[in-house]
Coordinates of C-alpha atoms and ligand atoms in Angstrom, one line a residue:
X830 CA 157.2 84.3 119.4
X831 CA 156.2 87.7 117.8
X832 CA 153.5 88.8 120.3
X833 CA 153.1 88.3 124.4
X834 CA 150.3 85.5 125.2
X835 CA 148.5 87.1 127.9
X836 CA 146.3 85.6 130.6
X837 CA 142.8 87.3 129.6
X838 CA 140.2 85.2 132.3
X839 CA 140.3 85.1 136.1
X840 CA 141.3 81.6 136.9
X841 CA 139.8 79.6 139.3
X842 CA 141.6 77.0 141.5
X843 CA 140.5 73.5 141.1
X844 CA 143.4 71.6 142.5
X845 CA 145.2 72.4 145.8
X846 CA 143.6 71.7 148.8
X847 CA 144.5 70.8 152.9
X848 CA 147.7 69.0 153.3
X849 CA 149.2 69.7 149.6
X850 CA 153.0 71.6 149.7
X851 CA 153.8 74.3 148.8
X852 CA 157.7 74.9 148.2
X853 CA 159.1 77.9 147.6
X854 CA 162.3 78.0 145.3
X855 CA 163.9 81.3 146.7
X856 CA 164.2 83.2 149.4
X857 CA 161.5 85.2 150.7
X858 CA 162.2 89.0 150.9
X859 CA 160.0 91.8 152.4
X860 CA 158.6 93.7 149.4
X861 CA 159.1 90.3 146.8
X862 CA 156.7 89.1 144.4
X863 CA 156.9 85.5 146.3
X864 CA 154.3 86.6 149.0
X865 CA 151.5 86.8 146.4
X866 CA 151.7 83.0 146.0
X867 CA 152.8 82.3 149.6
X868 CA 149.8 84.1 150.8
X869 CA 147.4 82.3 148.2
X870 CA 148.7 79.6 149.4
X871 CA 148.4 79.6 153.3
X872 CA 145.2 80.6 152.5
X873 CA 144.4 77.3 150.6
X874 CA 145.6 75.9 153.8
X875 CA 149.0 73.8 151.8
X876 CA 152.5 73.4 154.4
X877 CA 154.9 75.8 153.1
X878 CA 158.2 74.4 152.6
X879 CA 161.4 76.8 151.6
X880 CA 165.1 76.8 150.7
X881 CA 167.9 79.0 151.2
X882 CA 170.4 80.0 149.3
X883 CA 173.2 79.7 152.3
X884 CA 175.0 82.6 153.3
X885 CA 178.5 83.5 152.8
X886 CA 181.7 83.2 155.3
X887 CA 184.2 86.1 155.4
X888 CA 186.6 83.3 153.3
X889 CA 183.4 83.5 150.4
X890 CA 182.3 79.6 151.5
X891 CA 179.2 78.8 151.3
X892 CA 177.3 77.1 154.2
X893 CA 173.8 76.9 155.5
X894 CA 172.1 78.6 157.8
X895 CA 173.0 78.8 161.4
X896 CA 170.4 78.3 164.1
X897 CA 169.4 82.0 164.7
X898 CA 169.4 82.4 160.6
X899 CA 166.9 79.4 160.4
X900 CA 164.6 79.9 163.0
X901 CA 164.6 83.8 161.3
X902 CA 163.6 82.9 158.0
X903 CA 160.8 79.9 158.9
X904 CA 159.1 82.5 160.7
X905 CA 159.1 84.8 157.6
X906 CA 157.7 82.2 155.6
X907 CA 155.5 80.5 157.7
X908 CA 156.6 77.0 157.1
X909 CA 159.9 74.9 157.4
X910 CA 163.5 75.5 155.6
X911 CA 165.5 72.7 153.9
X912 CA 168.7 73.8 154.9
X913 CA 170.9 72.7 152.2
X914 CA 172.5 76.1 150.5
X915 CA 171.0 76.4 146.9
X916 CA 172.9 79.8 146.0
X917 CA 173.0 79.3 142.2
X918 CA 175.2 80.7 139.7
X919 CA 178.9 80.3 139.9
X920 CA 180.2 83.9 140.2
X921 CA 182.4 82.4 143.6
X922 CA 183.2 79.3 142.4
X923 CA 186.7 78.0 141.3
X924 CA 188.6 74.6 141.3
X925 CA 190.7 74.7 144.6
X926 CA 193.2 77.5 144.9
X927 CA 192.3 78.8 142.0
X928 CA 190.9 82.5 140.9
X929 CA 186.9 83.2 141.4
X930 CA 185.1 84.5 137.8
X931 CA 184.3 87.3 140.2
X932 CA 188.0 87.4 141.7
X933 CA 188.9 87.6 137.7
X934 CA 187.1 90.8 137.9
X935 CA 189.1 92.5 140.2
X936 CA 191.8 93.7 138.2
X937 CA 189.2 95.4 135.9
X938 CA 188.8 99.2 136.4
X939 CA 186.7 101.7 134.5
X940 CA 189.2 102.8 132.7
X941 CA 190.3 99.3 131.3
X942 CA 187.0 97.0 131.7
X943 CA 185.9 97.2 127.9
X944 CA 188.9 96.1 126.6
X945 CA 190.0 93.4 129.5
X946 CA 189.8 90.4 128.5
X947 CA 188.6 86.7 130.4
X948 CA 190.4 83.0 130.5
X949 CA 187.7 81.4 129.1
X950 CA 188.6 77.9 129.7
X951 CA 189.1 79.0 133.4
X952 CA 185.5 80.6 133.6
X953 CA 183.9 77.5 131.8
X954 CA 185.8 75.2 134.5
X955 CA 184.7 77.7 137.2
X956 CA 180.9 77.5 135.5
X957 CA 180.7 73.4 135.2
X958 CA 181.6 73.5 139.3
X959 CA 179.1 75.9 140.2
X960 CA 176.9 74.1 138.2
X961 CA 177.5 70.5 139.6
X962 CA 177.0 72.4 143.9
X963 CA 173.5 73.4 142.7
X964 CA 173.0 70.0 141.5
X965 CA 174.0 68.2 144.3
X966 CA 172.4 70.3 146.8
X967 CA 169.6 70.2 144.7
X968 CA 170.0 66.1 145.1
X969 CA 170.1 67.0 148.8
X970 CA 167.2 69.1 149.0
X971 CA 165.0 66.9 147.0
X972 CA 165.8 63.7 149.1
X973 CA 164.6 65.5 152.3
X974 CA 161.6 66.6 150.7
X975 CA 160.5 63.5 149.1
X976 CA 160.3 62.4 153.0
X977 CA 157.9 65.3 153.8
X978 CA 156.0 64.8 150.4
X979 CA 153.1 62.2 151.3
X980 CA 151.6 59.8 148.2
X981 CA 148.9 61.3 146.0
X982 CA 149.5 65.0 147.5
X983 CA 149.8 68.1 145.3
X984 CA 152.8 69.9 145.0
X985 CA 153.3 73.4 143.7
X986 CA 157.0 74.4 143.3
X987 CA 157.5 78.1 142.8
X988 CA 160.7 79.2 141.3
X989 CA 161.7 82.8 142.2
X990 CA 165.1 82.7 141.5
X991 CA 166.9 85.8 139.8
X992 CA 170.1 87.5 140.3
X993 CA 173.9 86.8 139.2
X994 CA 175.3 89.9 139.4
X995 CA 179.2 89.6 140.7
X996 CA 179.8 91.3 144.0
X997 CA 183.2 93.3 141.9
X998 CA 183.7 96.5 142.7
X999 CA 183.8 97.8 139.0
X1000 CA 180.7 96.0 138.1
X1001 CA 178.6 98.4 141.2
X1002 CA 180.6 100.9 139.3
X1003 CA 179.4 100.1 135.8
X1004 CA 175.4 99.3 137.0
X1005 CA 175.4 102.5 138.9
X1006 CA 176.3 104.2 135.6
X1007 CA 173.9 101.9 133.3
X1008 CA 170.5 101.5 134.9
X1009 CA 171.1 105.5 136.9
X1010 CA 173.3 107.1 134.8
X1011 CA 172.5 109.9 132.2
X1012 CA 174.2 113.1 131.0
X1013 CA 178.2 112.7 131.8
X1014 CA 177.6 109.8 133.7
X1015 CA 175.4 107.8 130.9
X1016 CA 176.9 104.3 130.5
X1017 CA 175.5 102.4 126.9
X1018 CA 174.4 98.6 127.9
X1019 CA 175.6 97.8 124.9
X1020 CA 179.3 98.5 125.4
X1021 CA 178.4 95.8 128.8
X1022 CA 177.5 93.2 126.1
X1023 CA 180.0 93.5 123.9
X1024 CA 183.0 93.7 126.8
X1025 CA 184.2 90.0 128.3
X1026 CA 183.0 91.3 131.4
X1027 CA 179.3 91.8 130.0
X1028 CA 179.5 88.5 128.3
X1029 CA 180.6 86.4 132.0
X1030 CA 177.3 88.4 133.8
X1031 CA 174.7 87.0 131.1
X1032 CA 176.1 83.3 131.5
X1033 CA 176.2 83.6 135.4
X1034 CA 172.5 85.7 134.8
X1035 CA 171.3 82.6 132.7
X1036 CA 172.3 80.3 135.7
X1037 CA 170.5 82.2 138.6
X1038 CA 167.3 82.8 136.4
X1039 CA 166.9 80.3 134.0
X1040 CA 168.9 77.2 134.0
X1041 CA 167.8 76.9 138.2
X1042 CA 164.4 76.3 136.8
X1043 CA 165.4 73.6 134.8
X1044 CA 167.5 72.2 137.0
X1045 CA 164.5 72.6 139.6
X1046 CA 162.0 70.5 137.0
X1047 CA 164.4 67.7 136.6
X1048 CA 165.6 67.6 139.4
X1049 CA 162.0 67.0 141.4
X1050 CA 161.4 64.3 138.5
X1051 CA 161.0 61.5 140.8
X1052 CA 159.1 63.3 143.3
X1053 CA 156.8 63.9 140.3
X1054 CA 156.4 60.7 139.8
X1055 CA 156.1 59.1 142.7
X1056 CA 153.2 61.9 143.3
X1057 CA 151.2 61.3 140.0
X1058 CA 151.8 57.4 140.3
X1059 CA 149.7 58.0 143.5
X1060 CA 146.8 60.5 142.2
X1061 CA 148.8 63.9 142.7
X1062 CA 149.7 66.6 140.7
X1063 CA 152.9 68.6 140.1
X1064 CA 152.9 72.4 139.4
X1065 CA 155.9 74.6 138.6
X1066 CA 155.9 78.3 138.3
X1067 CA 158.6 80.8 137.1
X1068 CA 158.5 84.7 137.2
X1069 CA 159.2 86.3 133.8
X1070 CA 159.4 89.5 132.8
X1071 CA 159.4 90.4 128.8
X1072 CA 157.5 94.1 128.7
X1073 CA 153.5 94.6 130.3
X1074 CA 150.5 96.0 128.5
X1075 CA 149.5 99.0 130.1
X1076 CA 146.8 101.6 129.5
X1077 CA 148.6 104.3 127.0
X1078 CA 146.2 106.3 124.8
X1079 CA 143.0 104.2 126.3
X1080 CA 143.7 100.7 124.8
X1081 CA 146.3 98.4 126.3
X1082 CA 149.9 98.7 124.4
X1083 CA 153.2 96.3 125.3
X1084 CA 155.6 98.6 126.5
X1085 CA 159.2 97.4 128.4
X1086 CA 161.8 98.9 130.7
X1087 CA 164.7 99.4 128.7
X1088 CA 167.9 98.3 128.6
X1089 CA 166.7 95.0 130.7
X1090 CA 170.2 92.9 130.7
X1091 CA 168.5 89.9 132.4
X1092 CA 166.3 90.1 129.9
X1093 CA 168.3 86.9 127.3
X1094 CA 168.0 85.1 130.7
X1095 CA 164.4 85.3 131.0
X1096 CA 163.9 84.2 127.2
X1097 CA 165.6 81.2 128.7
X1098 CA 163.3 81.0 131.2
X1099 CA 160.9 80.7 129.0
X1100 CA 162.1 78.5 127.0
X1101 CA 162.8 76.0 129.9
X1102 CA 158.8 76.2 130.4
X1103 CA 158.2 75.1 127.0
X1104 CA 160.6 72.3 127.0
X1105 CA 159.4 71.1 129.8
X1106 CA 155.5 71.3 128.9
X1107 CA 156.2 69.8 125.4
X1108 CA 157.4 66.7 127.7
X1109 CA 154.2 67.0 129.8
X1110 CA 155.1 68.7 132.5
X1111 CA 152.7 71.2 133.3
X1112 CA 155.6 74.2 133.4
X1113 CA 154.9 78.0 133.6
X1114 CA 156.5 81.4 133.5
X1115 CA 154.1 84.5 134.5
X1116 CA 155.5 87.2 132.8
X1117 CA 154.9 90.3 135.6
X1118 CA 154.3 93.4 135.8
X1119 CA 157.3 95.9 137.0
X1120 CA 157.1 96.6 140.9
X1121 CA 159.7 97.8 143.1
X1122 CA 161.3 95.1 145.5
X1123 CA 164.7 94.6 146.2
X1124 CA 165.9 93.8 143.4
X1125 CA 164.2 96.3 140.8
X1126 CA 165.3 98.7 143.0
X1127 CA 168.1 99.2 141.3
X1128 CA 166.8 99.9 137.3
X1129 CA 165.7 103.7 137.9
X1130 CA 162.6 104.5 136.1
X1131 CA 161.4 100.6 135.4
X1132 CA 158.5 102.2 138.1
X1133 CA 156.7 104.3 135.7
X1134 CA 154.6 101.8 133.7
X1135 CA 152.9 100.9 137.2
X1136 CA 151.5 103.8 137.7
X1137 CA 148.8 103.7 134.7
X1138 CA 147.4 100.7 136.9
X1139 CA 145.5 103.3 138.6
X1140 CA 143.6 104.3 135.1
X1141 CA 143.1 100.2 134.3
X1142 CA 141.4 99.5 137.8
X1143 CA 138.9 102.5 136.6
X1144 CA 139.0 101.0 133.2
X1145 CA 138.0 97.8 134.7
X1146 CA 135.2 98.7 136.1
X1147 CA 136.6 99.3 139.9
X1148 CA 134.2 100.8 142.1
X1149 CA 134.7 102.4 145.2
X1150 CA 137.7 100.5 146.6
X1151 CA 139.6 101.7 142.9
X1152 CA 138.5 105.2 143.9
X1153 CA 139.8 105.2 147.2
X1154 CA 143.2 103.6 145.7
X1155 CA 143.3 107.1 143.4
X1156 CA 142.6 109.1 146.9
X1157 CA 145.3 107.1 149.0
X1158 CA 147.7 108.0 146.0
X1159 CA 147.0 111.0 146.2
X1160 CA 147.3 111.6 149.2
X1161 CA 151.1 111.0 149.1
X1162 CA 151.8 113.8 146.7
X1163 CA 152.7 117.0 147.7
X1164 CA 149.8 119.7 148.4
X1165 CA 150.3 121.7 145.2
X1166 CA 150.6 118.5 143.0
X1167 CA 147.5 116.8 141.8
X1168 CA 147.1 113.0 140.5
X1169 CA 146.5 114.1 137.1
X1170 CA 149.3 116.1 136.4
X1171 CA 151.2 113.1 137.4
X1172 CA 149.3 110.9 134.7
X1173 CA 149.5 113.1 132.0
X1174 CA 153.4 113.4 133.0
X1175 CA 153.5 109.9 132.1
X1176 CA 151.4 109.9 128.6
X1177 CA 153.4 112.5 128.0
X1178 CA 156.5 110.1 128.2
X1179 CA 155.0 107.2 126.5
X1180 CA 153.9 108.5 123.2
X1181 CA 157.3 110.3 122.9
X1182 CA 159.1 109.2 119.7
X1183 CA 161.9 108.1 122.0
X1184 CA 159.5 105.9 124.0
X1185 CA 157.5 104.3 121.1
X1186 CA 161.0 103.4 119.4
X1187 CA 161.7 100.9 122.1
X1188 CA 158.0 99.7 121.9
X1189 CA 159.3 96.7 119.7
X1190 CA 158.9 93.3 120.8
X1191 CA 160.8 91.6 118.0
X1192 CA 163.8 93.6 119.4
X1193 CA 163.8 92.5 122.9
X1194 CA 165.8 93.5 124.9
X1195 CA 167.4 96.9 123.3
X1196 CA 170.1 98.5 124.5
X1197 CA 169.5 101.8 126.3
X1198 CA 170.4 105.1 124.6
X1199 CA 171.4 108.0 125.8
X1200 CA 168.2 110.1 125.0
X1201 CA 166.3 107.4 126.9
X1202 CA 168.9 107.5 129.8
X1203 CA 167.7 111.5 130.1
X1204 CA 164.2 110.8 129.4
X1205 CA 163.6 107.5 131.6
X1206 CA 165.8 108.6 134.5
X1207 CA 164.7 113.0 134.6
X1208 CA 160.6 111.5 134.6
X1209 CA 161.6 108.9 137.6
X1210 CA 163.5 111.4 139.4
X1211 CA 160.6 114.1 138.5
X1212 CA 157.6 112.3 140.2
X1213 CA 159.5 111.1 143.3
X1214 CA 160.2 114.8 143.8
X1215 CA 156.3 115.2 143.3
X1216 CA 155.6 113.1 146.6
X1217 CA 156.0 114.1 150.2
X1218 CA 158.0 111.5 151.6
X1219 CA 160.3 109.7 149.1
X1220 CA 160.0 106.9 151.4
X1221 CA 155.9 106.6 150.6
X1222 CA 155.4 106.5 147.0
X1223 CA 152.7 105.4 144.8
X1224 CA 154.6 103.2 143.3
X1225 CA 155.0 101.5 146.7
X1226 CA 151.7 101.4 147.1
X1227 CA 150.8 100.0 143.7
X1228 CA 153.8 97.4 144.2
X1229 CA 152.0 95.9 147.1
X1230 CA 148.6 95.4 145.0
X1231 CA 150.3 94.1 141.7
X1232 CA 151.6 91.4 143.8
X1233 CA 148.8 90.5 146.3
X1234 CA 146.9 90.3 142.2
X1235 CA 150.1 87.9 140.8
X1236 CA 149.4 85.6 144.1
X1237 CA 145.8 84.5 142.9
X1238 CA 146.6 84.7 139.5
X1239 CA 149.8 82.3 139.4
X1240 CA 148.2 80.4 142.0
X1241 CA 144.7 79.3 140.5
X1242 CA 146.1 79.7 136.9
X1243 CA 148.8 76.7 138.1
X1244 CA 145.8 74.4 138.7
X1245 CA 144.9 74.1 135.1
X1246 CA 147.5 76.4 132.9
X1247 CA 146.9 77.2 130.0
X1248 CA 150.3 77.4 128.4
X1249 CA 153.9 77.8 129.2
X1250 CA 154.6 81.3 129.2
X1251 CA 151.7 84.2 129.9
X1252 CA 152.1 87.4 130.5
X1253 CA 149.9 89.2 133.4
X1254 CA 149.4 92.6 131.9
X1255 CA 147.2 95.3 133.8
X1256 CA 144.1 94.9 133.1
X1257 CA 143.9 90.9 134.5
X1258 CA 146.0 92.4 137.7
X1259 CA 142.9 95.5 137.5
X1260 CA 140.6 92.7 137.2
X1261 CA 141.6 91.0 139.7
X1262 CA 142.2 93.2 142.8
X1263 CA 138.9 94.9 141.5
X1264 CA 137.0 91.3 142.0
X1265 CA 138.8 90.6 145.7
X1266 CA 138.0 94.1 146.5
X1267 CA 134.2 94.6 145.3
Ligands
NAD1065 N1 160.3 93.4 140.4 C1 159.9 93.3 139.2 O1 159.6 94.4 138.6 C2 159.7 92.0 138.5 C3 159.0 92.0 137.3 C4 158.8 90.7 136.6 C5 159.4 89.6 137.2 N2 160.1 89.7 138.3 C6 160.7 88.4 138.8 O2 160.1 88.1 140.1 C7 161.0 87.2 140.8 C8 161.2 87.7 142.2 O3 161.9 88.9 142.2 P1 161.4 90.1 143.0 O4 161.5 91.3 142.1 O5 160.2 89.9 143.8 O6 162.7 90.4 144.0 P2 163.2 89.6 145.3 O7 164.5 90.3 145.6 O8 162.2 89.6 146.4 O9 163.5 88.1 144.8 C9 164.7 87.7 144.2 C10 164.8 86.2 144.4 O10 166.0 85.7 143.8 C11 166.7 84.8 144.7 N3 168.1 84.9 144.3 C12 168.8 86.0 144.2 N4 170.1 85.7 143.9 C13 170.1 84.3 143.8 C14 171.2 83.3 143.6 N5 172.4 83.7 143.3 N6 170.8 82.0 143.7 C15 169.6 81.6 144.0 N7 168.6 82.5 144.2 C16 168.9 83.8 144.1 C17 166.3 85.4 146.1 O11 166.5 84.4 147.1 C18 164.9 85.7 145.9 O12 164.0 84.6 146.1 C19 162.3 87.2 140.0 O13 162.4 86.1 139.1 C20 162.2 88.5 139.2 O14 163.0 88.5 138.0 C21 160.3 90.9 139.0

């Protein structure tokens, strides 16, 4: 693919209706893009069903939930919990007795990491047993919910999975350096890549966010067609990320947080959606926006292309709730700083040469550099300072409305897609919190 396929109308939902399920492939966290979708839809008044991913016992085994855990997380979603651990990826999985990929890790340090090298036969064994748990908790899962599942009801599965980085000590070390590091402490993602140790995180990445999915779709196959034997429909949704468009210069330009690691698992990703939709299956990824939740949290700077959100809801014609948007924000920068200056800060930073050189699409994902480190990092660091509270940011703020827009979007999109893999740039997410807000 050489150019993003974005979603350029405001969908409308023609499908999902009282007594359809909703099932939610993924935990839900606080701040996470699944509550756009889960709100959408309660609101379409479908059952939420959930999983979980288990938790962990000191010994690393992985069971379910216990009581207290459970009745804890149904109330956060609002709907019932299949209880059968789906953690995926096989970072803690070994054949009995035998070393952990992520215990392999942990005679790595950073002085030796880029030159240690990995059992590979061990890691592929490790790998093919992680693989086969998912799969047969996945059996698991899909047998009880075939029982809650009537004939000839709709079922919308929304995959939310991503992760797979190995709890190893020189790995934290390594990430803290990559996606916060610059000056002394710059780390290039490329030396990650090219190290054994880079090269086990994208296969266990590729687990957790792509290969889940596809497990996910063939695994629900009978479901599927037990459902559209009887007059229902099956929906399955992914969250991508490949770059956004974003107002720079006045017109709409792909731009991407850079150096995304996960981002060869979310080509996957896609690709699992257009496998699947060649075969019929009506499969898609919504490549989103950046927002901070949990797990963004931790690439410094991939912040700053949200902000221009607040010139596309003026560019989109908001009214008075867009203006009042632009007062709340700025009403969470310091006294002396104004809104503007903050704005231009950011042109500023996207039409600089170092910028526009990663502004290639063919080339996804780059490796980061250390100019960009300096660049990327000093502008994050720059407008938190800006702000009063660095608890209460714009970006926070502008989070929260990117994903109560994705919720509608995916949601009523999913009724009747129109392909497997769209991208929801800014001005559809303007569009759309303009049109729920007029
Ligand atoms: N935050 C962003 O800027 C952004 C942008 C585009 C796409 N996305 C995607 O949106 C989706 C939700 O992420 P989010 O940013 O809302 O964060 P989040 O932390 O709320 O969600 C992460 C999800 O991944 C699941 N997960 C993590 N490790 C797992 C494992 N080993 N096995 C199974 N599941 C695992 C969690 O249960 C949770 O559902 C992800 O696919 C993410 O890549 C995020």
């Amino acid at each position: 693919m050489n150019s993003p396929s974005p979603l350029t109308r405001l969908p409308q939902n023609h499908l999902f209706r009282q007594g359809d399920v909703f099932v939610l492939f993924g935990e839900l966290f606080g701040r996470g893009y699944a509550n756009g979708l889960v709100n959408e839809a309660r609101q379409a008044g479908m059952e939420i069903v959930g999983i979980t991913v288990g938790r962990r016992d000191d010994d690393n085994a992985l069971r379910p939930l216990d009581d207290e855990e459970l009745a804890a997380a149904e109330a956060n979603l609002g709907g019932r919990i299949i209880n059968v651990p789906l953690m995926a990826g096989f970072d803690l999985d070994a054949p009995a007795g035998e070393p952990t990929p992520t215990a392999m890790l942990g005679g790595m340090t950073l002085k030796t990491w880029m030159g240690d090298k990995l059992d590979w036969a061990h890691v592929e064994k490790c790998r093919e047993i992680g693989i086969r748990r998912f799969k047969d908790s996945l059996a698991e899962v899909m047998a009880r919910l075939d029982d809650m599942v009537a004939d000839g009801r709709n079922v919308f599965f929304a995959h939310t999975m991503a992760g797979g980085i190995p709890k190893a000590k020189v790995f934290l070390a390594i990430a803290n350096r990559i996606y916060k590091g610059r000056g002394e402490r710059f780390m290039s993602s490329q030396a990650l890549l090219d190290s054994d140790l880079g090269k086990l995180i994208l296969q266990n990445f590729d687990e957790v966010s792509a290969n889940s999915f596809e497990y996910l779709i063939d695994g629900s196959a009978a479901i599927r067609a037990r459902l559209e034997g009887t007059g229902g429909q099956v929906r399955y949704s992914a969250y991508g990320y490949h770059g956004t468009e974003i107002l720079i210069d006045g017109r709409y330009q792909w731009q991407t947080y850079t150096n995304y690691t996960q981002g060869y698992a979310k080509m996957r990703l896609e690709r699992a959606a257009r496998t699947a939709w060649a075969a019929g299956v009506k499969a898609t990824v919504y490549n989103c926006p950046e927002i901070r939740t949990n797990s963004s949290d931790i690439f410094v700077g991939v912040e700053l292309p949200l902000i221009s959100l607040l010139k596309a809801l003026k560019h989109e014609q908001g009214g008075e709730w867009a203006e009042a948007q632009w007062q709340a924000c700025r009403a969470l920068l310091q006294d002396d700083v104004t809104l503007e200056t903050v704005l231009e800060k950011l042109e500023a930073f996207h039409r600089s040469a170092i910028m526009q050189g990663f502004r290639d699409f063919a080339a996804w994902p780059m490796p980061n550099s250390e100019a960009l480190a300096d660049l990327m990092i000093g502008a994050s660091d720059e407008i938190v300072r800006m702000h009063k509270d660095n608890k209460a940011l714009i970006t926070d703020l502008l989070s929260t409305l990117v994903l109560e827009a994705t919720g509608p979007l995916m949601f009523r999109e999913s009724s009747a897609p129109g392909g497997p893999v769209l991208w929801l740039n800014h001005d559809i997410i303007a569009r759309q919190l303009n049109q729920m807000h007029a």
